[in-house]
């Protein structure tokens, strides 16, 4: 073969590999409203930056006549490129080849980019669209999955790992996304479950559809498995890019700092009026977040799951931060099991990637009741406390209104190594709310009263005394638990100053193999 023929052979092989399972299957993919593995990579990465690996790999299986059917690339497209000029590694499962099912060589390709991402210290993004373990390959496929899981585990907290689900993701295949930092599902065509509807029916008798069992609605709202639900694949890809913009390349670096035209001393008079006179009236904490961050831009995570707490990313004077905020607009912002788990994981995500934490507190306490106690609110609440107490990133806390009981301690209080703790004049920091406190303190007297009017008047008098004493930030400030009481309209400036001051903060945890967080 002449060198010209050899070059032609290379070009032909490349073209063959790029077609994956062939034109017919690509058309079928498009008909379903799905992009192909390569189209997704093209949308994700900076134009022209993709460098592909292993496009000539094919499977080694001889079972069930498989040796007759081979596709170059074997069902997954892998390589590296850039997002906003920064290196990322990527793998994108190709449903047109054996339904994107995972073979031994398919797994090897993924492991290769994961290993290199770790060596280089760059994020890894996985796009999932697969029928799971390649059935013809038997245990080799299971072993391949486990190789990937082990790498997910080792990479956790070292490089950002993101999973997009743009098609099926079933059986054990769900565990790789579950081990990563963020799971993004598209509203159309995506689903995730450990056991599908048919097996579910045969084992438990439950009749349930794919969507009801593991569609985006389920994982975005009920289970919390998915952090983002995208309208479509385009939005999902945009979310990956945006999410990464808040992250450093790896745990040894700081997040990038951006130029901003938003003045650091922008005052927001609206904030001085935002808290309703009636302490039991709700307001939207996201209004406060939007007013204080750069350019009103807030990338919320887990938007529809445990909505009583809000978590997400923003920048202050161009510096990325993670924001954790109780949401009075939903269940009065109470902390329950789901909210504790959601926030705890978020705090740890920020801490492992050196992203400072800003916490906005308006929490009436932990949700009482048997369902919460039986569900282990003690353990789950402890997760959030553990996460804050273990975190070494700069931590700035602003108490907006209520901060009661155990929830006060949990929400990044001074003693959990909160670095700078501010409060608004509207803050109420106490062991519990007035009505609960009077029930306890005055219970004996109240039970002895049989005149309802007299009883109500007595309660009102005692509650007023209690509120005058505790429903303010000054009791806590008196002891130095609050560093300063700030005017609400200055909140942006005070947070930015705090973050600037803390930029060189050093804090450590004692040497240990690892902590034993109450999982
Ligand atoms: C081999 C597979 C495959 C698989 C699909 N295909 N899944 N080949 N192994 N797991 C092939 C099909 O034979 C078909 O080939 C092509 O991919 C497209 O599949 P269709 O069924 O035609 O597509 P669709 O109707 O869209 O259905 C998609 C699907 C279905 C819902 C994903 O294919 C399906 O149920 N697949 C099996 C899912 C599954 O049970 N996987 C194992 C899970 S257990 P042709 O040649 O006709 O185009 C698991 C364990 C992992 O994953 C454990 C890790 C710890």
Coordinates of C-alpha atoms and ligand atoms in Angstrom, one line a residue:
X1 CA 0.0 0.0 0.0
X2 CA 1.4 3.4 -0.9
X3 CA 1.6 6.2 1.6
X4 CA -1.3 7.9 -0.2
X5 CA -3.4 4.8 0.1
X6 CA -2.5 4.5 3.8
X7 CA -3.6 8.0 4.4
X8 CA -6.8 7.3 2.5
X9 CA -7.3 4.2 4.7
X10 CA -6.9 6.3 7.8
X11 CA -9.5 8.9 6.5
X12 CA -11.9 6.1 5.6
X13 CA -11.5 4.4 9.0
X14 CA -12.1 7.7 10.8
X15 CA -15.2 8.3 8.7
X16 CA -16.4 4.8 9.5
X17 CA -15.8 5.3 13.2
X18 CA -17.6 8.6 13.2
X19 CA -20.7 6.9 11.9
X20 CA -21.0 4.7 15.0
X21 CA -23.8 2.2 14.4
X22 CA -24.5 3.6 11.0
X23 CA -26.8 6.2 9.3
X24 CA -30.0 4.3 9.9
X25 CA -29.5 4.2 13.7
X26 CA -28.3 7.8 13.7
X27 CA -31.6 8.8 11.9
X28 CA -33.5 6.8 14.5
X29 CA -31.7 8.7 17.3
X30 CA -32.6 12.0 15.7
X31 CA -36.2 10.9 15.2
X32 CA -36.5 10.5 19.0
X33 CA -35.3 14.0 19.5
X34 CA -31.9 12.9 20.6
X35 CA -28.5 14.1 19.5
X36 CA -25.7 11.6 18.8
X37 CA -22.8 11.1 21.1
X38 CA -20.5 13.2 18.8
X39 CA -23.0 16.0 18.4
X40 CA -23.3 16.2 22.1
X41 CA -19.5 16.5 22.5
X42 CA -19.4 19.2 19.8
X43 CA -22.0 21.2 21.6
X44 CA -20.2 20.8 24.9
X45 CA -16.7 21.7 24.1
X46 CA -15.1 24.9 22.7
X47 CA -15.3 24.8 18.9
X48 CA -12.5 22.7 17.3
X49 CA -11.0 21.7 20.7
X50 CA -12.0 18.0 20.8
X51 CA -9.2 15.5 20.5
X52 CA -10.5 11.9 20.3
X53 CA -8.9 8.8 21.7
X54 CA -9.5 5.2 20.8
X55 CA -11.7 5.6 17.8
X56 CA -10.3 2.4 16.3
X57 CA -11.1 0.2 19.3
X58 CA -13.6 -2.6 18.8
X59 CA -14.9 -5.2 21.1
X60 CA -13.3 -8.7 21.7
X61 CA -16.4 -10.7 22.4
X62 CA -17.0 -13.9 20.5
X63 CA -20.2 -15.0 22.2
X64 CA -23.6 -15.2 20.3
X65 CA -21.9 -14.5 17.0
X66 CA -20.7 -11.1 18.2
X67 CA -17.4 -11.5 16.2
X68 CA -19.6 -10.9 13.1
X69 CA -20.7 -7.4 14.3
X70 CA -18.1 -4.9 15.2
X71 CA -18.2 -1.1 15.2
X72 CA -15.1 1.1 15.3
X73 CA -15.1 3.0 18.6
X74 CA -17.4 0.3 20.2
X75 CA -20.2 2.5 21.4
X76 CA -18.5 5.3 23.4
X77 CA -16.7 8.4 22.2
X78 CA -13.9 9.6 24.4
X79 CA -11.2 12.2 24.6
X80 CA -10.5 15.7 25.8
X81 CA -11.1 19.3 24.8
X82 CA -11.7 22.6 26.5
X83 CA -14.6 24.5 28.0
X84 CA -14.0 28.3 28.2
X85 CA -10.4 27.5 27.4
X86 CA -9.9 25.1 30.3
X87 CA -9.1 21.4 29.7
X88 CA -11.8 18.8 30.4
X89 CA -12.0 15.1 29.7
X90 CA -15.2 13.6 28.3
X91 CA -16.9 10.3 27.4
X92 CA -20.2 10.2 25.5
X93 CA -22.1 6.9 25.1
X94 CA -23.3 6.1 21.6
X95 CA -26.7 4.6 21.6
X96 CA -26.4 3.7 17.9
X97 CA -23.9 0.9 18.8
X98 CA -25.5 -2.0 20.6
X99 CA -27.8 0.6 22.4
X100 CA -24.7 2.2 24.0
X101 CA -24.3 -0.9 26.1
X102 CA -21.1 -1.3 28.1
X103 CA -18.5 -3.9 27.0
X104 CA -15.1 -4.6 28.4
X105 CA -13.3 -2.4 25.8
X106 CA -16.0 0.3 26.2
X107 CA -15.2 0.4 29.9
X108 CA -11.4 0.5 29.1
X109 CA -11.9 3.6 27.0
X110 CA -13.8 5.4 29.8
X111 CA -11.2 4.3 32.3
X112 CA -8.4 5.7 30.1
X113 CA -9.9 9.2 30.0
X114 CA -10.7 9.0 33.8
X115 CA -7.1 8.1 34.6
X116 CA -5.7 10.8 32.4
X117 CA -8.1 13.4 33.9
X118 CA -6.7 12.5 37.3
X119 CA -3.1 12.8 36.2
X120 CA -3.7 16.1 34.5
X121 CA -6.0 17.4 37.2
X122 CA -8.9 18.3 34.9
X123 CA -12.7 17.7 35.2
X124 CA -14.4 14.6 33.7
X125 CA -17.8 14.8 32.1
X126 CA -19.8 11.6 31.2
X127 CA -22.8 11.7 28.9
X128 CA -25.0 8.6 29.5
X129 CA -27.3 7.1 26.9
X130 CA -27.0 3.3 27.3
X131 CA -28.9 0.0 27.6
X132 CA -26.5 -0.9 30.5
X133 CA -24.2 -4.0 30.7
X134 CA -23.7 -5.5 27.2
X135 CA -25.5 -8.7 27.8
X136 CA -23.3 -10.8 25.4
X137 CA -20.2 -10.0 27.4
X138 CA -21.5 -11.3 30.7
X139 CA -19.2 -10.7 33.7
X140 CA -16.7 -8.7 31.7
X141 CA -19.2 -6.0 31.5
X142 CA -19.9 -6.1 35.2
X143 CA -16.1 -5.9 35.8
X144 CA -15.9 -3.0 33.4
X145 CA -18.5 -1.1 35.4
X146 CA -16.7 -1.7 38.7
X147 CA -13.5 -0.4 37.2
X148 CA -15.3 2.8 36.4
X149 CA -16.9 3.0 39.9
X150 CA -13.6 2.6 41.6
X151 CA -12.2 5.5 39.5
X152 CA -15.2 7.6 40.3
X153 CA -14.6 7.0 44.0
X154 CA -10.9 7.8 43.8
X155 CA -11.6 11.0 41.7
X156 CA -14.2 12.2 44.2
X157 CA -13.0 15.4 45.8
X158 CA -10.0 15.6 43.5
X159 CA -11.4 16.6 40.1
X160 CA -15.0 17.8 39.4
X161 CA -17.1 14.9 37.9
X162 CA -20.3 15.6 36.1
X163 CA -22.9 13.2 34.6
X164 CA -25.5 14.0 32.0
X165 CA -28.3 11.6 31.5
X166 CA -29.7 12.0 27.9
X167 CA -31.2 8.5 27.5
X168 CA -31.6 5.3 29.4
X169 CA -29.4 4.7 32.5
X170 CA -30.5 1.5 34.2
X171 CA -29.3 -1.2 36.5
X172 CA -25.9 -0.9 38.1
X173 CA -25.1 1.7 35.4
X174 CA -26.8 4.3 37.6
X175 CA -24.0 4.1 40.2
X176 CA -21.4 5.9 38.2
X177 CA -23.5 9.1 37.9
X178 CA -24.5 8.7 41.5
X179 CA -20.8 8.8 42.6
X180 CA -20.2 12.1 40.7
X181 CA -20.7 15.6 41.8
X182 CA -23.6 16.6 39.7
X183 CA -26.3 14.7 37.8
X184 CA -28.1 16.5 35.0
X185 CA -31.2 14.9 33.3
X186 CA -33.0 16.0 30.2
X187 CA -36.8 16.3 30.4
X188 CA -37.2 14.1 27.3
X189 CA -36.0 10.6 26.9
X190 CA -34.0 10.2 30.1
X191 CA -34.6 7.8 33.0
X192 CA -32.6 6.2 35.8
X193 CA -33.5 3.2 37.9
X194 CA -31.8 0.3 39.6
X195 CA -34.6 -2.1 38.6
X196 CA -36.9 -1.5 35.6
X197 CA -40.7 -1.7 35.5
X198 CA -40.9 -5.3 34.3
X199 CA -38.8 -6.7 37.1
X200 CA -40.4 -4.4 39.6
X201 CA -43.8 -5.8 38.6
X202 CA -42.7 -9.4 38.8
X203 CA -41.0 -9.0 42.2
X204 CA -43.3 -6.6 44.0
X205 CA -46.5 -6.6 41.9
X206 CA -46.2 -2.8 41.5
X207 CA -47.4 -1.6 38.1
X208 CA -45.4 1.4 37.1
X209 CA -44.2 3.2 34.0
X210 CA -40.6 4.1 33.2
X211 CA -41.3 7.8 33.8
X212 CA -43.1 7.1 37.1
X213 CA -40.2 4.9 38.3
X214 CA -37.2 6.9 37.2
X215 CA -38.1 9.9 35.0
X216 CA -36.7 13.4 35.5
X217 CA -39.7 14.5 37.5
X218 CA -39.0 11.7 40.0
X219 CA -35.3 12.4 40.4
X220 CA -35.6 16.1 40.3
X221 CA -38.3 16.4 42.9
X222 CA -38.7 13.2 44.9
X223 CA -35.4 11.3 45.2
X224 CA -32.9 14.2 44.7
X225 CA -30.8 11.9 42.6
X226 CA -30.7 14.5 39.8
X227 CA -29.4 18.0 40.6
X228 CA -30.6 19.6 37.4
X229 CA -33.5 18.9 35.1
X230 CA -32.8 20.5 31.7
X231 CA -35.6 21.3 29.3
X232 CA -33.6 19.6 26.5
X233 CA -30.1 18.4 25.7
X234 CA -29.0 21.9 24.7
X235 CA -29.9 23.3 28.0
X236 CA -28.3 20.3 29.8
X237 CA -25.0 21.0 27.9
X238 CA -25.2 24.7 28.8
X239 CA -25.7 23.8 32.4
X240 CA -22.6 21.6 32.5
X241 CA -20.5 24.5 31.1
X242 CA -22.1 27.0 33.6
X243 CA -21.6 24.6 36.5
X244 CA -18.0 24.1 35.8
X245 CA -17.4 27.9 35.5
X246 CA -17.6 28.0 39.4
X247 CA -15.1 25.2 39.9
X248 CA -11.3 25.0 39.9
X249 CA -9.8 22.3 37.7
X250 CA -9.0 20.2 40.8
X251 CA -8.8 20.3 44.6
X252 CA -5.3 21.8 44.6
X253 CA -6.4 25.0 42.8
X254 CA -8.7 27.8 43.7
X255 CA -11.8 28.6 41.5
X256 CA -11.3 31.1 38.7
X257 CA -11.9 34.8 39.5
X258 CA -14.0 36.8 37.0
X259 CA -14.1 40.4 36.0
X260 CA -17.3 42.1 37.1
X261 CA -18.7 45.6 36.5
X262 CA -21.1 45.1 39.5
X263 CA -20.0 47.6 42.2
X264 CA -18.9 46.0 45.4
X265 CA -20.6 48.7 47.4
X266 CA -23.9 48.5 45.6
X267 CA -26.5 49.3 48.2
X268 CA -30.0 47.7 48.0
X269 CA -32.6 49.8 49.9
X270 CA -35.1 47.1 49.0
X271 CA -33.4 44.8 51.5
X272 CA -34.2 47.2 54.4
X273 CA -37.9 46.5 53.7
X274 CA -37.9 42.9 52.6
X275 CA -38.6 41.2 55.9
X276 CA -42.4 41.3 56.7
X277 CA -43.5 42.9 60.0
X278 CA -45.2 39.6 60.9
X279 CA -42.5 37.1 61.7
X280 CA -44.7 34.3 60.6
X281 CA -45.1 35.7 57.1
X282 CA -43.1 34.2 54.3
X283 CA -40.9 35.9 51.7
X284 CA -38.7 34.5 49.0
X285 CA -35.0 34.1 50.1
X286 CA -34.1 34.0 46.4
X287 CA -35.1 37.7 46.1
X288 CA -32.4 38.4 48.7
X289 CA -29.8 36.2 47.0
X290 CA -30.4 37.8 43.6
X291 CA -30.1 41.3 45.1
X292 CA -26.7 40.7 46.8
X293 CA -24.8 38.6 44.2
X294 CA -23.0 39.8 41.1
X295 CA -25.4 40.7 38.3
X296 CA -28.3 38.9 40.0
X297 CA -26.9 35.6 38.7
X298 CA -27.5 32.5 40.8
X299 CA -27.1 28.9 39.5
X300 CA -29.3 27.0 41.8
X301 CA -28.7 23.3 42.4
X302 CA -31.5 20.8 43.3
X303 CA -34.1 23.5 42.6
X304 CA -37.2 21.3 43.0
X305 CA -36.0 19.0 45.7
X306 CA -36.2 19.9 49.4
X307 CA -37.3 23.4 48.5
X308 CA -37.2 24.5 52.1
X309 CA -33.5 25.0 51.6
X310 CA -31.8 26.7 48.7
X311 CA -28.3 25.9 47.5
X312 CA -26.3 27.0 44.5
X313 CA -23.5 29.1 43.1
X314 CA -22.9 32.7 42.5
X315 CA -20.0 35.2 42.5
X316 CA -19.3 38.1 44.8
X317 CA -16.9 40.6 43.2
X318 CA -16.1 37.9 40.6
X319 CA -15.2 35.2 43.3
X320 CA -17.3 32.0 43.1
X321 CA -19.1 31.0 46.3
X322 CA -21.6 28.4 47.3
X323 CA -24.7 29.8 48.9
X324 CA -26.8 27.8 51.4
X325 CA -30.1 29.6 52.5
X326 CA -33.2 28.5 54.3
X327 CA -36.3 29.3 52.3
X328 CA -39.2 30.8 54.4
X329 CA -41.4 30.5 51.3
X330 CA -41.5 26.7 51.6
X331 CA -42.4 24.9 54.8
X332 CA -41.4 28.1 56.6
X333 CA -37.7 27.1 55.9
X334 CA -37.8 24.3 58.4
X335 CA -34.9 21.8 58.4
X336 CA -36.1 18.3 57.6
X337 CA -34.3 15.1 56.5
X338 CA -34.2 16.0 52.8
X339 CA -33.1 19.5 53.4
X340 CA -30.3 18.4 55.7
X341 CA -29.0 15.8 53.2
X342 CA -29.2 18.3 50.3
X343 CA -27.4 21.0 52.1
X344 CA -24.8 18.7 53.7
X345 CA -23.8 17.3 50.4
X346 CA -23.6 20.8 48.9
X347 CA -21.4 22.1 51.7
X348 CA -19.0 19.2 51.2
X349 CA -19.0 19.7 47.5
X350 CA -17.9 23.3 48.0
X351 CA -15.4 22.5 50.6
X352 CA -13.6 19.9 48.6
X353 CA -13.2 22.3 45.7
X354 CA -12.1 25.3 47.7
X355 CA -15.3 27.2 47.1
X356 CA -16.2 29.6 50.0
X357 CA -19.6 29.3 51.7
X358 CA -22.1 32.0 52.3
X359 CA -25.0 30.9 54.5
X360 CA -28.2 32.9 54.9
X361 CA -30.2 31.9 57.9
X362 CA -33.9 32.1 58.5
X363 CA -34.8 28.8 60.1
X364 CA -37.5 28.1 62.7
X365 CA -35.9 24.8 63.7
X366 CA -36.0 21.1 62.8
X367 CA -39.3 19.7 61.6
X368 CA -41.0 17.9 64.6
X369 CA -42.9 14.6 64.3
X370 CA -42.8 10.9 64.2
X371 CA -42.1 10.6 60.5
X372 CA -39.0 12.7 60.8
X373 CA -37.8 11.0 64.0
X374 CA -38.5 7.5 62.5
X375 CA -36.7 8.5 59.3
X376 CA -33.6 9.5 61.3
X377 CA -33.6 13.2 61.4
X378 CA -31.0 13.0 64.2
X379 CA -28.5 11.3 61.8
X380 CA -29.4 13.4 58.8
X381 CA -29.4 16.7 60.7
X382 CA -26.0 15.6 62.1
X383 CA -24.7 15.3 58.5
X384 CA -25.2 19.0 57.9
X385 CA -23.6 19.9 61.2
X386 CA -20.7 17.6 60.4
X387 CA -20.3 19.1 56.9
X388 CA -20.1 22.7 58.2
X389 CA -17.9 21.8 61.1
X390 CA -15.5 19.9 59.0
X391 CA -15.3 22.5 56.2
X392 CA -12.2 24.6 56.1
X393 CA -13.1 27.0 53.3
X394 CA -14.0 30.6 54.2
X395 CA -17.5 30.6 55.8
X396 CA -19.6 33.8 56.0
X397 CA -23.0 33.6 57.7
X398 CA -25.7 36.2 57.7
X399 CA -28.7 35.6 60.0
X400 CA -31.6 37.3 58.3
X401 CA -34.5 36.4 60.7
X402 CA -35.1 33.3 62.7
X403 CA -32.3 31.1 64.0
X404 CA -33.7 28.8 66.6
X405 CA -32.5 25.8 68.6
X406 CA -30.4 23.0 67.1
X407 CA -31.0 24.5 63.7
X408 CA -29.1 27.7 64.8
X409 CA -26.1 25.6 65.7
X410 CA -26.3 23.6 62.4
X411 CA -26.5 26.6 60.1
X412 CA -22.8 27.6 60.2
X413 CA -22.8 29.1 63.6
X414 CA -19.7 30.7 65.1
X415 CA -18.7 27.5 67.1
X416 CA -18.8 25.3 64.0
X417 CA -15.9 27.4 62.8
X418 CA -18.1 30.1 61.1
X419 CA -15.5 32.7 60.3
X420 CA -17.6 35.8 60.0
X421 CA -21.1 35.8 61.4
X422 CA -23.3 38.8 60.7
X423 CA -27.0 39.4 61.6
X424 CA -29.6 41.7 60.3
X425 CA -31.5 43.8 63.0
X426 CA -34.5 41.6 62.2
X427 CA -32.6 38.5 63.5
X428 CA -34.1 36.4 66.3
X429 CA -31.5 34.0 67.8
X430 CA -32.8 31.8 70.7
X431 CA -33.3 28.3 72.0
X432 CA -36.8 28.2 70.6
X433 CA -39.7 30.3 69.4
X434 CA -41.8 32.3 71.9
X435 CA -44.9 30.1 71.9
X436 CA -42.9 26.8 72.4
X437 CA -40.8 28.5 75.1
X438 CA -43.9 29.7 77.1
X439 CA -45.5 26.3 76.8
X440 CA -42.5 24.8 78.5
X441 CA -41.7 27.6 81.0
X442 CA -45.2 28.4 82.0
X443 CA -46.8 25.0 81.6
X444 CA -47.7 24.4 85.2
X445 CA -49.4 27.8 85.6
X446 CA -51.1 27.5 82.2
X447 CA -52.6 24.1 83.0
X448 CA -54.0 25.5 86.3
X449 CA -56.0 28.2 84.4
X450 CA -59.5 27.3 83.4
X451 CA -60.5 30.7 82.0
X452 CA -59.5 30.8 78.3
X453 CA -59.4 34.6 78.1
X454 CA -57.3 34.9 81.2
X455 CA -55.0 32.2 79.8
X456 CA -54.7 33.8 76.4
X457 CA -53.8 37.2 78.0
X458 CA -51.2 35.5 80.2
X459 CA -49.6 33.8 77.2
X460 CA -49.5 37.0 75.2
X461 CA -47.9 38.8 78.1
X462 CA -45.3 36.1 78.6
X463 CA -44.6 35.8 74.9
X464 CA -44.0 39.5 74.7
X465 CA -41.5 39.4 77.6
X466 CA -39.7 36.5 75.9
X467 CA -39.6 38.2 72.5
X468 CA -38.3 41.4 74.0
X469 CA -35.5 39.5 75.5
X470 CA -34.6 37.1 72.7
X471 CA -36.2 38.0 69.4
X472 CA -33.2 40.2 68.4
X473 CA -29.6 39.7 67.4
X474 CA -28.1 41.6 70.3
X475 CA -28.2 38.8 72.9
X476 CA -26.0 36.7 70.6
X477 CA -23.9 39.8 69.7
X478 CA -23.4 40.4 73.4
X479 CA -21.5 37.2 73.7
X480 CA -19.6 37.6 70.4
X481 CA -21.5 34.8 68.7
X482 CA -22.5 37.4 66.1
X483 CA -19.6 39.6 64.9
X484 CA -21.7 42.6 63.8
X485 CA -25.3 43.5 63.3
X486 CA -25.4 45.0 59.7
X487 CA -27.9 47.1 57.8
X488 CA -29.6 44.9 55.3
X489 CA -28.9 47.2 52.3
X490 CA -25.2 46.9 52.9
X491 CA -25.1 43.1 52.9
X492 CA -23.4 42.7 49.5
X493 CA -20.6 45.0 50.5
X494 CA -20.1 43.3 53.9
X495 CA -20.0 39.8 52.4
X496 CA -17.5 40.9 49.8
X497 CA -15.3 42.5 52.4
X498 CA -15.5 39.4 54.6
X499 CA -14.6 37.1 51.6
X500 CA -11.7 39.4 50.7
X501 CA -10.4 39.3 54.2
X502 CA -10.8 35.5 54.4
X503 CA -9.1 34.8 51.0
X504 CA -5.9 33.8 52.7
X505 CA -7.6 31.8 55.5
X506 CA -5.9 28.6 56.5
X507 CA -7.7 26.0 58.5
X508 CA -7.0 22.3 58.9
X509 CA -8.5 19.1 60.3
X510 CA -6.4 16.7 62.4
X511 CA -4.7 13.9 60.5
X512 CA -6.9 10.9 60.0
X513 CA -7.7 8.2 57.5
X514 CA -11.0 9.8 56.9
X515 CA -13.9 11.1 59.1
X516 CA -16.9 9.0 60.0
X517 CA -19.6 11.3 58.9
X518 CA -23.0 10.0 60.0
X519 CA -24.1 8.6 56.6
Ligands
LIG1 C1 -26.6 -5.6 24.3 C2 -28.2 -4.1 23.8 C3 -28.4 -3.8 25.1 C4 -27.6 -4.5 26.1 C5 -29.8 -2.6 24.0 N1 -29.1 -3.3 23.1 N2 -29.4 -2.9 25.2 N3 -27.3 -5.0 23.4 N4 -26.7 -5.4 25.6 N5 -27.8 -4.3 27.4 C6 -29.2 -3.3 21.6 C7 -30.5 -3.9 21.1 O1 -30.4 -5.3 20.9 C8 -30.7 -3.2 19.8 O2 -29.8 -3.7 18.9 C9 -30.1 -1.8 20.1 O3 -29.3 -1.9 21.2 C10 -31.2 -0.8 20.4 O4 -32.0 -1.3 21.4 P1 -33.6 -1.3 21.3 O5 -34.1 -2.3 22.3 O6 -34.0 -1.6 19.9 O7 -33.9 0.2 21.7 P2 -35.1 0.7 22.5 O8 -36.4 0.2 22.0 O9 -35.0 2.2 22.4 O10 -34.9 0.3 24.0 C11 -33.8 0.7 24.7 C12 -33.7 -0.1 26.0 C13 -33.8 -1.6 25.7 C14 -34.9 0.2 26.9 C15 -32.4 0.3 26.7 O11 -32.8 -1.9 24.7 C16 -33.4 -2.5 26.9 O12 -34.3 -2.7 27.7 N6 -32.2 -3.0 26.9 C17 -31.7 -3.9 27.9 C18 -31.6 -3.1 29.2 C19 -31.0 -4.0 30.3 O13 -31.7 -4.8 30.9 N7 -29.7 -3.9 30.5 C20 -29.0 -4.6 31.4 C21 -29.2 -3.9 32.8 S1 -28.3 -4.7 34.0 P3 -30.1 -3.7 17.3 O14 -29.0 -4.5 16.7 O15 -31.5 -4.3 17.1 O16 -30.1 -2.3 16.9 C22 -26.9 -3.9 34.1 C23 -26.0 -4.4 35.1 C24 -24.9 -3.4 35.3 O17 -26.7 -3.0 33.4 C25 -24.3 -3.7 36.6 C26 -23.2 -2.8 36.9 C27 -22.8 -3.0 38.3

